[in-house]
Every structure is written in C-alpha cells, then in structure tokens.
Amino acid sequence: MKKFFQEIKADIKFKSAGPGQKLTDTAGEKGSKERQSQQASKQPRQDPTNEAQMAAAAALARLEQKQPRSRGPTSQDSIRNQVKKELQAEVTVSGISESSGANVIPEAKEEGSANLSVTGVYFTCPFTGAILRKDQRDAHIKEVINEYADKDPVTASIMKIHTFNRDREKVKSGVDTIAKYLDNIHLHPEEEKYRKIKLQNKVFQERINCLERANEFFRAIGFEKTSLPVPEQEALEEFYVLGEDAQVEKLEQHKVALQNSEPVRAQLARQRRIFKPSPLAAQFDLPGDFFNLTTEELKREQKLRTDPVERLSVLRTKAMREKEEQREMRKYTYTLLQVRFPDGHILQGGHKLLDNSLAFNECGLVPSALLTFTWDAAVMDDIKASGAEQPPGALKPELLATVESLS
C-alpha cells in the first residue's frame, strides 16, 4: 500500500510545473502573497512573561486532563496524511482529466450566492490533493486508481474492491471467502483441486462475483479463466485456474493485504476561514448542496427554523415534537460552525455529520451554529494571579495573517 502511494506521488511530482506554486497563480498574485507573508513576518510579537507562561502551562495541563485520549493514526492514515501534505505544496495535477478538480475552492456560481457563507461542499482527494465537488469525488478517485493500476495491479484491485463496493457487509463476506480459497492453496500447494475455482459455484456467485472488480483481483494474482470438462457432464464449465507461473508464496501476503485494506474516500474540505470581529456572525447563508434537501425544501425548512410563531400555532404533543425534530435533524449531512474567540475573531469551518453525531443534533448545531469560546474561570484566576493582563492569544499568527472581513 505504501509503495502504491509513493508511485502516485512520484508521478505527480514529475508532471507538476514546480514545487509550491499553483498553475492558477499569476506572477502578480505570487508577488502579492510573498509581500503579504513578509509583512506578517515583520510584525513582532511580544513574548509573554514568565508568570504568564507558567499560568498558561498550568491551565493547559488541567484542560488536557479533562480531554479523553484519541486513537492514534494507523499506518495507512500516516501514509495518506504524508502524501497529502506533500502534494498540497505541489500543483494542479496535469495527468488527470480536466473534470478532476484543482487545489482551490471554486467561486460561488449559484443564483443569489454573492454572500454565501461557503460556496458549497467540497472534498479533497487523498491521492492528488485536488478539490472536488460531491458529484466529482467518486469518479475522480476511480480514475486515479485506474490510472496507476498497471504499476501495481494487485494493490490497485484490492483498493477497487474496498472502494468501489459500498456495502461493507457484502465486501467482508466476499473477502473472507476469497481468503479461504487462498488459504487452501497456501496450506496445500501440491493439491491440484485447490488451484481451481468453479465460477458457477453458488458460493462464488453469491459472495464474490457480485463484488465489483473481484475478478480483476483473481487475474492480478495469477488466476486464468479456463473452460474445463466436468465429470458426468457433456458441456464444459468455466473455472479460475491458478497459472503455473503464479507466485504461490505471495498468496498469503495478498490475502493479508486484502483483509486489512480499507476504502479510499475523499475527505471533506473544511474550508477554514478566519474573520475579523463582526456583528454579522451567525447570519448564515448556506448553499443547497449543504443539505439532503431540494432547494424548495431548504427554503421552507430554514423559514420554519427561524419563525417559531408558526410552530407554536399548531398544537402538538411532546412526542410529536420530538419525532419531528429527530426527522428534521436526519436531513442534514453537514454543518457549518463558527467559533468566536475572546478577542472577537471568528474561525469558520465545515464538518460532516456521521451516524454518531447525535451531540451536534441535540445541541442544535445543525445545519449551522455560532459558538462562543471563553476562558475557564480557573484559567483566568491563574492568569490574574500571575500579574498578566490577559490570556495568551488562542489563534496562531499564520492563521491571523489570512484574516478577512465578514460580509
């Protein structure tokens, strides 16, 4: 798997126009960005006093004790993150078709979308770093995997099985069955009967043949489709037969890779933005693809959420209200959150709602919400005791360098 990602990264680097520069940037834009970066770096930042540093360290220690430890990244996650980090500094991929997307968020194109809080829902390809619309993401990932299948056909076919088939239970059943076939060959390499798989076999048809690209995996590891005679039957039947030149010693390695692989999915582009203090916070205007609703349903739902008088005019029981609220919550797939910091700056980003995102729904954080960040009282007491006038800034200078006005 690691080799597969490295092959993609190397090929993309070869096709790129130059490290760290987007093809869409003009010379003037590049100079403007460099001047902005230089201006940001010239602004000196006063170092906090020793007392303030001690107070902040004590506060962070308390906060860390309250936070549960998250599961560390898997090796596959580390590979993807490293590839993505390096590719983000590269350029728009020239080796993929024009419909694949670029590394920038497109401008808003919806009617009346001049003041949208976000231009739409976009995703980042874990291979190329390209920014994609919802209707582009699956086709783009398929195209990339197919593009490099000739370099590592076995790994590519494994990724196709896990990525192109959405039913995870069906994938698990098929993968477990394939693993049994390979185990039989690995444990009994001299037994000819284990080197043949009858394609009309009920188990093969129900568990394997129904999986997209499963047959491609068998061909990649050395199986050949052959018509063979069957005892007590006149007609020939089709079998997968392991070729004589197939590398039997690698079947166990292929089986483990097949069992441990995961689907490749485009990640939600959070579209992080930082705004200056503004009274316009919480005035969200979201595009239609932010919901599992049509444009007409969207307008009606937003009106119902902002007009409680209409809701109060209808007499409903508590059970009816709760049922309606749960039904309404399930319509939202994404949420846009803004966090207002003590200095007034507003940090904005998107979030995908998963099946276990009940806390977001129950707290009214869908489809958008403004959260206000305040320092814990104990933290403020420590800071005051240290003689500092205010707590250290929560936002990094490089993030503040991109601040914009909220309109």
XYZ file of C-alpha atoms in Angstrom, residues 53-375:
323
model
C 3.842 31.170 30.603
C 3.597 29.308 33.913
C -0.075 30.151 34.240
C -0.819 29.056 30.702
C 1.063 25.795 31.203
C -0.925 25.068 34.355
C -4.189 25.806 32.568
C -3.308 23.598 29.613
C -2.384 20.765 31.963
C -5.812 20.950 33.562
C -7.550 21.017 30.212
C -5.565 18.052 28.916
C -6.569 16.007 31.949
C -10.225 16.597 31.101
C -9.854 15.578 27.454
C -10.034 11.847 26.516
C -7.120 10.488 24.565
C -7.950 9.786 20.940
C -6.867 6.709 18.988
C -3.549 7.182 17.228
C -3.411 7.146 13.435
C -2.996 3.851 11.612
C -0.098 3.244 9.253
C -2.415 3.726 6.278
C -3.595 7.042 7.753
C 0.024 8.141 8.175
C 0.822 7.334 4.550
C -2.199 9.244 3.281
C -1.506 12.238 5.517
C 2.115 12.410 4.423
C 1.205 12.155 0.743
C -1.499 14.793 1.117
C 0.812 17.179 2.981
C 3.466 16.999 0.284
C 1.031 17.188 -2.622
C -0.676 20.291 -1.248
C 2.574 22.125 -1.916
C 2.752 20.871 -5.475
C 0.274 21.982 -8.180
C -2.890 21.149 -10.015
C -2.487 17.660 -11.405
C -1.966 17.709 -15.152
C -2.067 13.950 -15.640
C -5.755 13.600 -14.695
C -8.709 14.760 -16.773
C -9.971 18.341 -16.560
C -13.058 17.258 -14.625
C -10.907 16.037 -11.760
C -10.771 19.387 -9.980
C -7.983 21.658 -8.781
C -6.363 22.512 -5.457
C -8.546 25.558 -4.849
C -12.146 26.086 -3.797
C -14.180 27.342 -6.786
C -16.010 30.640 -6.657
C -19.732 30.677 -5.895
C -21.867 30.198 -9.010
C -25.371 29.777 -7.575
C -28.007 32.349 -8.287
C -28.061 34.897 -5.485
C -24.886 33.370 -3.973
C -22.829 36.538 -3.563
C -22.990 36.393 0.233
C -22.931 32.642 0.809
C -21.114 31.622 3.988
C -19.431 28.882 1.919
C -19.541 28.333 -1.830
C -20.523 24.691 -1.482
C -19.497 21.303 -0.131
C -16.096 20.206 -1.427
C -13.789 17.281 -0.820
C -10.037 16.651 -1.007
C -8.658 13.664 -2.896
C -6.245 11.725 -0.628
C -4.068 10.905 -3.660
C -3.727 14.181 -5.546
C -4.958 16.842 -3.119
C -7.428 18.039 -5.754
C -10.541 19.880 -4.525
C -13.692 18.151 -5.772
C -17.432 18.654 -5.776
C -19.676 15.917 -4.407
C -20.549 14.800 -7.923
C -16.835 14.558 -8.843
C -15.244 12.805 -5.883
C -16.056 9.131 -6.599
C -15.303 9.369 -10.310
C -12.004 11.150 -9.595
C -10.786 8.515 -7.133
C -11.770 5.727 -9.506
C -9.889 7.468 -12.296
C -6.740 7.841 -10.225
C -6.753 4.199 -9.101
C -7.365 3.004 -12.667
C -4.636 5.341 -13.952
C -1.975 3.608 -11.834
C -3.336 0.061 -11.889
C -0.685 -1.059 -14.385
C 2.078 -0.203 -11.887
C 0.723 -2.398 -9.083
C -2.294 -4.367 -10.329
C -2.721 -6.415 -7.137
C -2.813 -3.434 -4.780
C -4.998 -1.489 -7.193
C -7.516 -4.331 -7.462
C -7.647 -4.606 -3.662
C -8.353 -0.892 -3.358
C -11.038 -1.177 -6.040
C -12.835 -3.968 -4.175
C -12.961 -1.950 -0.957
C -13.613 1.431 -2.579
C -15.988 0.684 -5.456
C -18.355 -1.500 -3.378
C -20.368 0.469 -0.815
C -21.973 -2.432 1.050
C -19.361 -3.178 3.726
C -21.082 -6.362 4.902
C -21.082 -7.731 1.369
C -17.409 -6.790 0.972
C -16.476 -8.557 4.211
C -18.334 -11.705 3.174
C -16.608 -11.745 -0.218
C -13.157 -11.004 1.208
C -13.487 -13.769 3.819
C -14.455 -16.241 1.105
C -11.513 -15.249 -1.100
C -9.236 -15.631 1.933
C -10.413 -19.227 2.383
C -9.611 -20.005 -1.256
C -6.100 -18.589 -0.845
C -5.583 -20.359 2.494
C -6.371 -23.713 0.890
C -3.772 -23.127 -1.821
C -1.185 -21.839 0.675
C -1.672 -24.785 3.062
C -1.947 -27.437 0.324
C 0.293 -26.224 -2.527
C 0.507 -29.711 -4.080
C -3.246 -30.299 -4.162
C -4.480 -29.591 -7.677
C -8.142 -29.303 -6.651
C -7.456 -26.198 -4.569
C -5.924 -24.410 -7.546
C -9.275 -24.456 -9.376
C -12.382 -22.372 -8.573
C -15.655 -23.200 -10.285
C -17.197 -19.913 -11.414
C -20.784 -21.238 -11.373
C -20.378 -22.364 -7.798
C -23.216 -20.951 -5.679
C -20.876 -19.533 -3.019
C -18.668 -17.878 -5.646
C -21.659 -16.344 -7.407
C -23.363 -15.050 -4.252
C -20.328 -13.759 -2.361
C -17.604 -12.944 -4.891
C -18.932 -12.477 -8.391
C -21.335 -9.800 -7.128
C -18.393 -7.634 -5.983
C -17.138 -5.093 -8.481
C -13.522 -5.770 -9.544
C -13.253 -9.029 -7.569
C -12.491 -10.909 -10.804
C -9.773 -8.364 -11.518
C -8.081 -9.361 -8.249
C -8.053 -13.050 -9.213
C -6.438 -12.244 -12.550
C -3.878 -9.969 -10.883
C -2.634 -12.708 -8.524
C -2.238 -15.253 -11.323
C -5.589 -16.947 -11.946
C -6.678 -17.606 -15.523
C -10.224 -18.240 -16.747
C -10.386 -21.642 -18.406
C -13.158 -23.949 -19.688
C -12.778 -27.474 -18.285
C -14.753 -30.712 -18.546
C -16.842 -31.740 -15.557
C -17.437 -35.420 -14.676
C -20.805 -36.743 -15.825
C -21.467 -33.605 -17.890
C -21.048 -33.097 -21.613
C -20.765 -29.270 -21.549
C -17.619 -27.520 -20.389
C -17.721 -25.201 -17.401
C -15.627 -22.146 -16.616
C -13.037 -22.212 -13.844
C -10.417 -19.904 -12.424
C -7.189 -21.908 -12.553
C -4.023 -20.711 -10.849
C -1.351 -20.433 -13.526
C 1.854 -22.453 -13.379
C 3.955 -19.287 -13.238
C 1.908 -17.753 -10.413
C 3.872 -16.863 -7.281
C 2.201 -19.145 -4.736
C 4.497 -17.958 -1.960
C 2.987 -14.463 -2.232
C -0.649 -15.540 -1.898
C -0.542 -15.213 1.881
C 0.779 -11.653 1.524
C -2.001 -10.795 -0.913
C -4.610 -12.305 1.416
C -3.442 -10.204 4.373
C -3.435 -7.055 2.255
C -6.971 -7.804 1.035
C -8.256 -8.378 4.565
C -6.603 -5.296 6.079
C -7.377 -2.781 3.348
C -9.949 -0.007 3.743
C -11.976 2.025 1.248
C -10.358 5.174 -0.097
C -12.673 8.115 0.459
C -12.299 11.803 -0.322
C -12.160 13.874 2.859
C -14.405 16.846 3.494
C -12.605 20.119 2.752
C -13.333 22.181 5.860
C -12.788 25.470 4.014
C -11.271 27.064 7.108
C -11.534 30.841 7.226
C -10.779 33.476 9.850
C -12.838 36.677 10.080
C -12.408 39.991 11.836
C -14.830 40.797 14.680
C -18.214 41.444 13.107
C -21.868 41.834 14.159
C -22.760 39.698 11.112
C -21.671 36.487 12.847
C -24.336 33.766 12.918
C -26.044 35.202 9.828
C -25.567 32.048 7.779
C -26.471 31.723 4.115
C -25.759 28.147 3.065
C -25.738 26.677 -0.461
C -28.223 23.995 -1.436
C -25.741 21.108 -1.526
C -25.187 21.555 2.226
C -28.404 19.610 2.816
C -30.141 16.407 1.804
C -32.980 18.593 0.535
C -34.119 20.211 -2.656
C -33.790 23.968 -2.962
C -37.503 24.434 -2.306
C -37.443 22.183 0.774
C -34.378 24.005 2.020
C -36.074 27.395 1.916
C -39.140 26.045 3.697
C -37.079 24.338 6.433
C -34.998 27.444 7.066
C -38.161 29.513 7.389
C -39.658 27.075 9.884
C -36.485 27.125 11.978
C -36.404 30.916 12.160
C -40.110 31.518 12.662
C -41.209 29.904 15.966
C -44.584 31.637 15.782
C -45.702 29.266 13.046
C -44.671 26.257 15.111
C -46.480 27.472 18.223
C -49.659 27.956 16.254
C -50.014 24.177 15.890
C -50.910 22.152 18.991
C -48.660 19.115 19.236
C -47.780 16.638 21.942
C -44.248 16.331 23.271
C -43.791 13.018 21.461
C -44.911 14.604 18.190
C -42.463 17.475 18.609
C -39.559 15.161 19.438
C -40.339 12.915 16.487
C -40.489 15.893 14.154
C -37.216 17.280 15.491
C -35.431 13.941 15.005
C -36.812 13.667 11.467
C -35.601 17.171 10.712
C -32.138 16.502 12.147
C -31.597 13.474 9.907
C -31.983 15.647 6.824
C -28.682 17.387 7.468
C -25.447 15.832 6.275
C -23.062 18.690 7.030
C -22.861 21.547 9.460
C -21.017 24.864 9.273
C -19.585 26.038 12.586
C -18.227 29.415 13.608
C -16.232 29.898 16.807
C -15.962 33.414 18.213
C -12.841 33.913 20.318
C -12.457 36.318 23.251
C -10.744 38.911 21.028
C -13.715 38.841 18.636
C -12.074 36.939 15.781
C -14.310 34.282 14.194
C -12.992 30.927 12.998
C -15.218 29.100 10.484
C -15.110 25.558 9.121
C -17.296 22.721 7.866
C -17.961 19.370 9.496
C -19.527 16.138 8.162
C -22.232 14.627 10.347
C -21.702 10.928 10.978
C -24.176 8.402 12.321
C -22.888 9.028 15.846
C -23.099 12.828 15.589
C -26.091 12.898 17.947
C -24.474 15.554 20.134
C -24.455 18.014 17.236
C -28.148 17.404 16.610
C -29.239 17.525 20.234
C -27.360 20.756 20.856
C -28.889 22.474 17.834
C -25.583 22.687 15.982
C -27.060 21.737 12.585
C -27.083 22.915 9.872
C -25.033 25.860 11.213
C -24.161 27.420 14.537
C -22.088 30.128 16.207
C -20.133 29.047 19.289
C -18.503 31.490 21.685
C -15.191 30.493 23.205
C -14.458 31.782 26.712
C -11.636 31.055 29.110
